[in-house]
CSV table of C-alpha atoms in Angstrom, one decimal:
chain,number,residue,atom,x,y,z
A,1,UNK,CA,-3.7,-16.6,-26.6
A,2,UNK,CA,-1.5,-19.4,-25.5
A,3,UNK,CA,0.1,-21.7,-28.0
A,4,UNK,CA,2.0,-24.9,-27.9
A,5,UNK,CA,3.7,-26.8,-30.7
A,6,UNK,CA,4.7,-30.4,-30.5
A,7,UNK,CA,6.1,-32.4,-33.4
A,8,UNK,CA,6.1,-36.2,-33.2
A,9,UNK,CA,7.8,-38.1,-36.0
A,10,UNK,CA,4.8,-38.5,-38.2
A,11,UNK,CA,2.2,-36.3,-36.6
A,12,UNK,CA,2.4,-32.6,-36.1
A,13,UNK,CA,0.3,-31.1,-33.3
A,14,UNK,CA,-0.5,-27.5,-32.6
A,15,UNK,CA,-2.9,-26.1,-30.1
A,16,UNK,CA,-3.9,-22.6,-28.9
A,17,UNK,CA,-6.2,-21.2,-26.3
A,18,UNK,CA,-8.3,-18.4,-27.5
A,19,UNK,CA,-10.3,-15.7,-25.7
A,20,UNK,CA,-14.0,-15.7,-26.1
A,21,UNK,CA,-14.2,-12.7,-28.4
A,22,UNK,CA,-15.0,-12.0,-32.0
A,23,UNK,CA,-11.4,-11.4,-32.9
A,24,UNK,CA,-10.6,-15.1,-32.0
A,25,UNK,CA,-12.7,-16.2,-35.0
A,26,UNK,CA,-10.4,-14.4,-37.5
A,27,UNK,CA,-7.3,-15.4,-35.7
A,28,UNK,CA,-8.2,-19.1,-35.7
A,29,UNK,CA,-9.1,-18.9,-39.4
A,30,UNK,CA,-5.9,-17.2,-40.4
A,31,UNK,CA,-3.8,-19.7,-38.3
A,32,UNK,CA,-5.5,-22.7,-39.8
A,33,UNK,CA,-5.3,-21.3,-43.3
A,34,UNK,CA,-1.5,-21.1,-42.9
A,35,UNK,CA,-1.3,-24.6,-41.6
A,36,UNK,CA,-3.5,-25.9,-44.4
A,37,UNK,CA,-1.5,-24.1,-47.1
A,38,UNK,CA,1.8,-25.5,-45.6
A,39,UNK,CA,0.2,-29.0,-45.6
A,40,UNK,CA,-0.3,-28.7,-49.4
A,41,UNK,CA,-4.1,-28.1,-49.6
A,42,UNK,CA,-5.2,-26.2,-52.7
A,43,UNK,CA,-7.1,-22.9,-52.7
A,44,UNK,CA,-10.6,-24.4,-52.7
A,45,UNK,CA,-9.8,-26.8,-49.8
A,46,UNK,CA,-8.1,-24.0,-47.9
A,47,UNK,CA,-11.3,-22.0,-48.3
A,48,UNK,CA,-13.4,-24.9,-47.0
A,49,UNK,CA,-11.0,-25.5,-44.1
A,50,UNK,CA,-10.9,-21.9,-43.2
A,51,UNK,CA,-14.7,-21.5,-43.3
A,52,UNK,CA,-15.1,-24.7,-41.2
A,53,UNK,CA,-12.7,-23.3,-38.5
A,54,UNK,CA,-14.5,-20.0,-38.5
A,55,UNK,CA,-17.8,-21.8,-38.0
A,56,UNK,CA,-16.4,-24.0,-35.3
A,57,UNK,CA,-15.0,-21.1,-33.3
A,58,UNK,CA,-18.2,-19.0,-33.9
A,59,UNK,CA,-20.1,-22.0,-32.5
A,60,UNK,CA,-17.9,-22.1,-29.4
A,61,UNK,CA,-17.9,-18.3,-29.0
A,62,UNK,CA,-21.7,-17.9,-29.3
A,63,UNK,CA,-23.5,-21.1,-28.4
A,64,UNK,CA,-20.9,-22.9,-26.3
A,65,UNK,CA,-19.4,-20.1,-24.2
A,66,UNK,CA,-22.4,-17.8,-24.5
A,67,UNK,CA,-20.0,-15.0,-25.4
A,68,UNK,CA,-18.7,-15.0,-21.8
A,69,UNK,CA,-15.2,-13.6,-21.6
A,70,UNK,CA,-14.2,-15.7,-18.6
A,71,UNK,CA,-14.5,-18.9,-20.7
A,72,UNK,CA,-11.9,-20.0,-23.3
A,73,UNK,CA,-11.9,-21.7,-26.7
A,74,UNK,CA,-9.4,-24.4,-27.2
A,75,UNK,CA,-8.3,-25.0,-30.8
A,76,UNK,CA,-6.0,-27.9,-31.7
A,77,UNK,CA,-4.7,-29.1,-35.1
A,78,UNK,CA,-3.2,-32.5,-35.9
A,79,UNK,CA,-1.5,-33.3,-39.2
A,80,UNK,CA,-1.1,-37.0,-39.6
A,81,UNK,CA,0.3,-38.6,-42.8
A,82,UNK,CA,-3.3,-39.0,-44.0
A,83,UNK,CA,-5.3,-35.9,-42.9
A,84,UNK,CA,-5.6,-32.6,-41.1
A,85,UNK,CA,-7.7,-33.0,-38.0
A,86,UNK,CA,-9.2,-29.9,-36.3
A,87,UNK,CA,-10.6,-29.8,-32.7
A,88,UNK,CA,-12.6,-26.9,-31.4
A,89,UNK,CA,-13.5,-27.2,-27.7
A,90,UNK,CA,-15.6,-24.8,-25.7
A,91,UNK,CA,-16.4,-24.5,-22.0
A,92,UNK,CA,-20.2,-24.6,-22.3
A,93,UNK,CA,-22.8,-27.3,-21.6
A,94,UNK,CA,-22.3,-29.4,-24.7
A,95,UNK,CA,-24.9,-30.3,-27.3
A,96,UNK,CA,-26.1,-33.3,-29.3
A,97,UNK,CA,-26.0,-33.1,-33.1
A,98,UNK,CA,-29.4,-34.7,-33.3
A,99,UNK,CA,-30.9,-31.7,-31.6
A,100,UNK,CA,-29.6,-29.3,-34.1
A,101,UNK,CA,-32.4,-28.2,-36.5
A,102,UNK,CA,-32.0,-28.9,-40.2
A,103,UNK,CA,-31.3,-25.5,-41.9
A,104,UNK,CA,-32.5,-26.8,-45.2
A,105,UNK,CA,-35.9,-27.7,-43.9
A,106,UNK,CA,-38.6,-25.5,-45.4
A,107,UNK,CA,-39.5,-24.0,-42.1
A,108,UNK,CA,-35.9,-23.1,-41.3
A,109,UNK,CA,-34.8,-21.6,-44.6
A,110,UNK,CA,-35.4,-18.0,-43.4
A,111,UNK,CA,-33.8,-18.6,-40.0
A,112,UNK,CA,-31.1,-16.1,-39.3
A,113,UNK,CA,-28.9,-18.6,-37.6
A,114,UNK,CA,-28.2,-22.3,-37.4
A,115,UNK,CA,-26.1,-22.9,-40.5
A,116,UNK,CA,-22.6,-23.3,-39.0
A,117,UNK,CA,-22.8,-27.0,-38.2
A,118,UNK,CA,-24.3,-27.6,-41.6
A,119,UNK,CA,-21.4,-25.8,-43.4
A,120,UNK,CA,-18.7,-27.7,-41.4
A,121,UNK,CA,-20.3,-31.0,-42.3
A,122,UNK,CA,-20.5,-30.0,-45.9
A,123,UNK,CA,-17.0,-28.7,-46.2
A,124,UNK,CA,-15.0,-31.3,-44.3
A,125,UNK,CA,-14.6,-35.0,-45.0
A,126,UNK,CA,-15.3,-36.1,-41.4
A,127,UNK,CA,-17.3,-34.3,-38.7
A,128,UNK,CA,-18.4,-35.1,-35.2
A,129,UNK,CA,-19.3,-33.5,-31.9
A,130,UNK,CA,-18.2,-35.2,-28.7
A,131,UNK,CA,-18.1,-34.4,-25.0
A,132,UNK,CA,-14.9,-32.5,-24.4
A,133,UNK,CA,-12.6,-32.7,-21.3
A,134,UNK,CA,-14.0,-29.3,-20.2
A,135,UNK,CA,-17.5,-30.7,-20.2
A,136,UNK,CA,-18.3,-28.6,-23.2
A,137,UNK,CA,-18.7,-29.6,-26.8
A,138,UNK,CA,-15.7,-30.6,-28.8
A,139,UNK,CA,-16.0,-30.4,-32.6
A,140,UNK,CA,-13.7,-32.8,-34.3
A,141,UNK,CA,-13.4,-32.5,-38.1
A,142,UNK,CA,-10.9,-33.6,-40.7
A,143,UNK,CA,-9.9,-33.3,-44.3
A,144,UNK,CA,-7.8,-35.8,-46.2
A,145,UNK,CA,-4.4,-34.4,-47.3
A,146,UNK,CA,-4.0,-33.9,-51.0
A,147,UNK,CA,-2.0,-36.5,-52.8
A,148,UNK,CA,1.7,-35.6,-52.9
A,149,UNK,CA,2.5,-33.7,-56.1
A,150,UNK,CA,-1.1,-33.0,-56.9
A,151,UNK,CA,-1.8,-29.5,-58.1
A,152,UNK,CA,-4.8,-29.3,-55.8
A,153,UNK,CA,-6.9,-26.3,-56.4
A,154,UNK,CA,-10.0,-28.3,-55.7
A,155,UNK,CA,-10.1,-31.2,-53.3
A,156,UNK,CA,-12.5,-34.1,-52.8
A,157,UNK,CA,-15.4,-33.8,-50.5
A,158,UNK,CA,-16.9,-30.5,-49.8
A,159,UNK,CA,-19.8,-28.7,-51.4
A,160,UNK,CA,-21.1,-31.6,-53.5
A,161,UNK,CA,-21.3,-33.8,-50.4
A,162,UNK,CA,-24.8,-33.5,-48.9
A,163,UNK,CA,-24.8,-33.6,-45.1
A,164,UNK,CA,-26.3,-36.8,-43.7
A,165,UNK,CA,-28.5,-35.0,-41.3
A,166,UNK,CA,-29.6,-31.5,-40.8
A,167,UNK,CA,-27.6,-29.1,-38.6
B,1,UNK,CA,-10.8,-7.3,-45.6
B,2,UNK,CA,-13.4,-5.1,-43.8
B,3,UNK,CA,-16.7,-4.7,-45.4
B,4,UNK,CA,-17.5,-1.4,-47.1
B,5,UNK,CA,-20.9,-0.3,-48.2
B,6,UNK,CA,-22.0,2.7,-50.3
B,7,UNK,CA,-25.4,3.2,-51.9
B,8,UNK,CA,-26.8,5.1,-54.8
B,9,UNK,CA,-30.3,5.6,-56.1
B,10,UNK,CA,-31.6,4.4,-59.5
B,11,UNK,CA,-35.1,5.9,-59.4
B,12,UNK,CA,-37.1,4.3,-56.7
B,13,UNK,CA,-34.5,1.5,-56.3
B,14,UNK,CA,-31.5,1.8,-54.1
B,15,UNK,CA,-28.4,-0.1,-55.2
B,16,UNK,CA,-26.0,-1.0,-52.3
B,17,UNK,CA,-22.4,-1.6,-53.5
B,18,UNK,CA,-20.7,-3.9,-51.0
B,19,UNK,CA,-17.0,-4.9,-51.0
B,20,UNK,CA,-15.1,-7.1,-48.6
B,21,UNK,CA,-16.3,-9.9,-46.3
B,22,UNK,CA,-19.7,-10.3,-44.7
B,23,UNK,CA,-18.7,-12.1,-41.5
B,24,UNK,CA,-19.4,-12.2,-37.8
B,25,UNK,CA,-18.6,-8.8,-36.3
B,26,UNK,CA,-18.3,-5.5,-38.1
B,27,UNK,CA,-19.2,-6.8,-41.6
B,28,UNK,CA,-22.5,-8.2,-40.5
B,29,UNK,CA,-23.2,-5.2,-38.3
B,30,UNK,CA,-22.5,-2.8,-41.2
B,31,UNK,CA,-24.9,-4.7,-43.5
B,32,UNK,CA,-27.6,-4.6,-40.9
B,33,UNK,CA,-27.1,-0.9,-40.2
B,34,UNK,CA,-27.2,-0.1,-44.0
B,35,UNK,CA,-30.4,-2.0,-44.6
B,36,UNK,CA,-32.1,-0.7,-41.5
B,37,UNK,CA,-31.0,2.9,-42.4
B,38,UNK,CA,-32.6,2.5,-45.9
B,39,UNK,CA,-35.8,1.3,-44.5
B,40,UNK,CA,-35.9,4.2,-42.1
B,41,UNK,CA,-35.6,6.5,-45.1
B,42,UNK,CA,-38.5,4.6,-46.8
B,43,UNK,CA,-36.1,3.1,-49.4
B,44,UNK,CA,-37.7,-0.4,-49.7
B,45,UNK,CA,-36.6,-1.5,-53.1
B,46,UNK,CA,-33.1,-2.6,-52.5
B,47,UNK,CA,-30.5,-4.3,-54.7
B,48,UNK,CA,-27.4,-5.6,-53.0
B,49,UNK,CA,-24.5,-5.6,-55.4
B,50,UNK,CA,-22.2,-8.4,-54.2
B,51,UNK,CA,-19.7,-8.2,-57.1
B,52,UNK,CA,-16.8,-7.5,-54.7
B,53,UNK,CA,-17.9,-9.7,-51.9
B,54,UNK,CA,-16.1,-13.0,-52.1
B,55,UNK,CA,-16.6,-14.3,-48.6
B,56,UNK,CA,-19.7,-14.8,-46.4
B,57,UNK,CA,-19.9,-16.9,-43.3
B,58,UNK,CA,-22.9,-18.2,-41.5
B,59,UNK,CA,-23.3,-14.9,-39.6
B,60,UNK,CA,-23.2,-13.0,-42.9
B,61,UNK,CA,-25.8,-15.4,-44.4
B,62,UNK,CA,-28.0,-14.8,-41.4
B,63,UNK,CA,-27.7,-11.1,-41.9
B,64,UNK,CA,-28.7,-11.3,-45.5
B,65,UNK,CA,-31.7,-13.3,-44.5
B,66,UNK,CA,-32.5,-10.9,-41.7
B,67,UNK,CA,-32.3,-8.0,-44.1
B,68,UNK,CA,-34.4,-9.8,-46.7
B,69,UNK,CA,-37.1,-10.5,-44.1
B,70,UNK,CA,-37.0,-7.0,-42.7
B,71,UNK,CA,-37.5,-5.4,-46.1
B,72,UNK,CA,-40.3,-7.9,-47.0
B,73,UNK,CA,-42.1,-7.2,-43.8
B,74,UNK,CA,-42.2,-3.5,-44.7
B,75,UNK,CA,-43.7,-4.3,-48.1
B,76,UNK,CA,-40.5,-3.9,-50.0
B,77,UNK,CA,-38.1,-6.3,-51.7
B,78,UNK,CA,-34.4,-7.0,-51.5
B,79,UNK,CA,-32.6,-8.6,-54.5
B,80,UNK,CA,-29.1,-9.7,-55.1
B,81,UNK,CA,-26.8,-8.8,-58.0
B,82,UNK,CA,-23.5,-10.1,-59.3
B,83,UNK,CA,-22.8,-13.0,-57.0
B,84,UNK,CA,-19.2,-14.2,-57.0
B,85,UNK,CA,-18.7,-17.9,-57.4
B,86,UNK,CA,-18.1,-18.6,-53.7
B,87,UNK,CA,-21.2,-16.7,-52.7
B,88,UNK,CA,-23.2,-18.3,-55.4
B,89,UNK,CA,-22.1,-21.8,-54.3
B,90,UNK,CA,-22.8,-21.0,-50.7
B,91,UNK,CA,-26.4,-19.8,-51.4
B,92,UNK,CA,-27.0,-22.9,-53.5
B,93,UNK,CA,-25.6,-25.1,-50.7
B,94,UNK,CA,-27.9,-23.5,-48.1
B,95,UNK,CA,-30.9,-23.5,-50.5
B,96,UNK,CA,-31.1,-19.7,-50.3
B,97,UNK,CA,-30.5,-19.3,-54.0
B,98,UNK,CA,-34.2,-20.1,-54.5
B,99,UNK,CA,-35.3,-17.7,-51.8
B,100,UNK,CA,-33.5,-14.6,-53.2
B,101,UNK,CA,-34.1,-13.0,-56.6
B,102,UNK,CA,-30.6,-13.1,-58.1
B,103,UNK,CA,-29.5,-11.0,-61.1
B,104,UNK,CA,-26.4,-10.8,-63.2
B,105,UNK,CA,-27.3,-7.5,-64.8
B,106,UNK,CA,-27.9,-4.3,-62.9
B,107,UNK,CA,-30.4,-2.7,-65.2
B,108,UNK,CA,-32.5,-5.9,-65.2
B,109,UNK,CA,-32.4,-6.0,-61.5
B,110,UNK,CA,-33.5,-2.4,-61.2
B,111,UNK,CA,-36.3,-2.9,-63.8
B,112,UNK,CA,-37.5,-6.0,-62.0
B,113,UNK,CA,-39.1,-3.9,-59.3
B,114,UNK,CA,-41.6,-2.6,-61.9
């Protein structure tokens, strides 16, 4: 794991490079949970952020990098005055969101996979997948920071927000 | 927290007590191994007690579904007991709450197998 930390006046940036291995999923989750807690997110939002990071890194580990140890997973966090932005970049072939099956469709309900993208979309305020600098997929997702002084145990957005399209 | 699994018999029904996280890696693997082991022993009426499971990721959800399907395919049934709020909400979000039989009382869950 390699990490860099860069603090601009109003944006904090942290990025790490993770090995393509199962342990990276837990490591990424733990790191992002600490950042989210420090940023003031309440317990419920931290759960949603942690889960989303898990799912993003699982996606990169399994689907993007095909579990190949010679490939890396690039995780970056930006804390702006408004939101926490998370980037998960793999070194795979990339994918298009529209091609991801809807896990809520009747025919997919008993599928044993394919719910990660759906969970990230449900748990975060913003979610997108773009072509990354490696040529792989870059997941970009964000959650609005809690209002200063709010006793946030339960943030806005999240489970009540139905994803706009299946994934 | 690593997943732990123990099981006990209640007549023809096997209750599996799980505690920890059902996530990618050892947690999902242990759940798979436990259910497959029960099926090999011809224990096909299974209740998963999730009272001490407060975290499941998509891999864990996939393993629950995989176990459910495997048991059904052998003519048995797999039911869930004592969902924590997070797991309950996750199953509702993924529409799996309507797929699984879910109970809040163990004796009712055991009797439901008839």
